[in-house]
Short mmCIF file of C-alpha atoms in Angstrom, two decimals:
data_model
loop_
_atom_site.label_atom_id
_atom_site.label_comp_id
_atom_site.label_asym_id
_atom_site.label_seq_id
_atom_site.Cartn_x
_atom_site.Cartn_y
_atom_site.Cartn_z
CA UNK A 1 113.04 -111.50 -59.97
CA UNK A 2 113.07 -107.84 -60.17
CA UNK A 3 112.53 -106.22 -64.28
CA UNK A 4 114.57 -104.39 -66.49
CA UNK A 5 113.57 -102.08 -69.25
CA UNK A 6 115.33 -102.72 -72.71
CA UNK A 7 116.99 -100.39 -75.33
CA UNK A 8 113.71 -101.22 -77.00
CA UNK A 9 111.76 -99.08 -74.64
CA UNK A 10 109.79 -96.63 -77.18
CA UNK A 11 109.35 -94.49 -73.68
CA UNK A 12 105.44 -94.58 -74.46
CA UNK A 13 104.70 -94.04 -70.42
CA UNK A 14 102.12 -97.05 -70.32
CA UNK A 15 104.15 -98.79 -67.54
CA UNK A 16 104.51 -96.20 -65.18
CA UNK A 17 100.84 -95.93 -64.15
CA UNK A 18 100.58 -99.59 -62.98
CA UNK A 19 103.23 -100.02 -61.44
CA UNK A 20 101.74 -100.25 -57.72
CA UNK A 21 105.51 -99.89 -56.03
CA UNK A 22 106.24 -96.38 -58.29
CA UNK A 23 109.37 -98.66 -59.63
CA UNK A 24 109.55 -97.04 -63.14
CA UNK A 25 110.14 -93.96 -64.03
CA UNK A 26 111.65 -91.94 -67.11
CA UNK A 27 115.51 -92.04 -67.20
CA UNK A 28 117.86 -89.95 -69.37
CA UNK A 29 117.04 -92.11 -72.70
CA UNK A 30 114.30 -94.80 -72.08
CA UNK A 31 112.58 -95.94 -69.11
CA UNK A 32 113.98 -97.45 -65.70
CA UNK A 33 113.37 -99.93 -63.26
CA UNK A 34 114.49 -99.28 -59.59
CA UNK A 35 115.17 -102.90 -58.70
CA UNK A 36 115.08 -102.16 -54.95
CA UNK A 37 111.58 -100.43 -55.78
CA UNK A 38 110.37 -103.63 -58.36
CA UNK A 39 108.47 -107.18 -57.05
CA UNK A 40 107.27 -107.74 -60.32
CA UNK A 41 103.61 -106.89 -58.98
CA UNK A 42 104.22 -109.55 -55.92
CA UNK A 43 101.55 -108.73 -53.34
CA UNK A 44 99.44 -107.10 -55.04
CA UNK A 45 98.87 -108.76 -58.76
CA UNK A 46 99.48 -112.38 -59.97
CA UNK A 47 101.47 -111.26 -63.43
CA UNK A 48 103.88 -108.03 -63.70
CA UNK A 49 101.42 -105.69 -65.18
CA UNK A 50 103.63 -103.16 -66.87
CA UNK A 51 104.84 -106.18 -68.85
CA UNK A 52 100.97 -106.86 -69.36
CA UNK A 53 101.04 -103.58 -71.22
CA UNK A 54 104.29 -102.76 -72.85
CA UNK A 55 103.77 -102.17 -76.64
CA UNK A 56 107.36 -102.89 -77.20
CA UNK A 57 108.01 -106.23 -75.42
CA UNK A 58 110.98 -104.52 -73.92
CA UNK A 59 110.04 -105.50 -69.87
CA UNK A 60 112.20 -108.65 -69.16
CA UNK A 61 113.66 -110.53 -66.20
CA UNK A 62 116.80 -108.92 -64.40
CA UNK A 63 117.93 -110.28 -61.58
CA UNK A 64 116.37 -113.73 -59.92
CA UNK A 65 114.96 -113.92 -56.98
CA UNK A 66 112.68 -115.59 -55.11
CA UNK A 67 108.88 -114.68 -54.46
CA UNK A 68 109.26 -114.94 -50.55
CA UNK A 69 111.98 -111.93 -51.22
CA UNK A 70 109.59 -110.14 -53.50
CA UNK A 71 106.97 -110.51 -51.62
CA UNK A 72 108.71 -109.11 -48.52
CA UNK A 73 109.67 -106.33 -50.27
CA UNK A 74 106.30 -105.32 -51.13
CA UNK A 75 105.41 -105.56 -47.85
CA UNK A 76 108.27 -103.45 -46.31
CA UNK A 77 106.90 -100.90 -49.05
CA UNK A 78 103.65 -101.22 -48.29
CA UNK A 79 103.81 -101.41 -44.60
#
């Protein structure tokens, strides 16, 4: 399942840094998740940190998929 980023987003920047795929960054009002960018931390944590550290809650599932898919995904990014 890659994330999305809620109208709640305060745009506090807390996400971006742990992001290991460089998935988020700063759109014209609040924050954004590149879905082909996002494995919600698949390959290289066992919980999506930026939702570990989100002030606002605002980090929630988009679009379903499975952890073979994220997981190769991280790996094509990752080489």
């Amino acid at each position: 399942m890659s994330l999305k980023i809620t109208e709640d987003c305060t745009s506090c920047d807390a996400c971006v840094p742990v992001c290991p795929n460089n998935a988020i960054s700063a759109g014209d009002v609040i924050y954004e998740i590149d879905h082909d960018r996002c494995t919600e931390c698949v390959g290289a944590d066992d919980s999506p940190q930026c939702q570990t550290v989100c002030p606002a809650d605002c980090i929630v599932t988009g679009i379903a998929e499975s952890r073979e898919t994220l997981q190769a995904r991280y790996e094509a990014l990752h080489g």
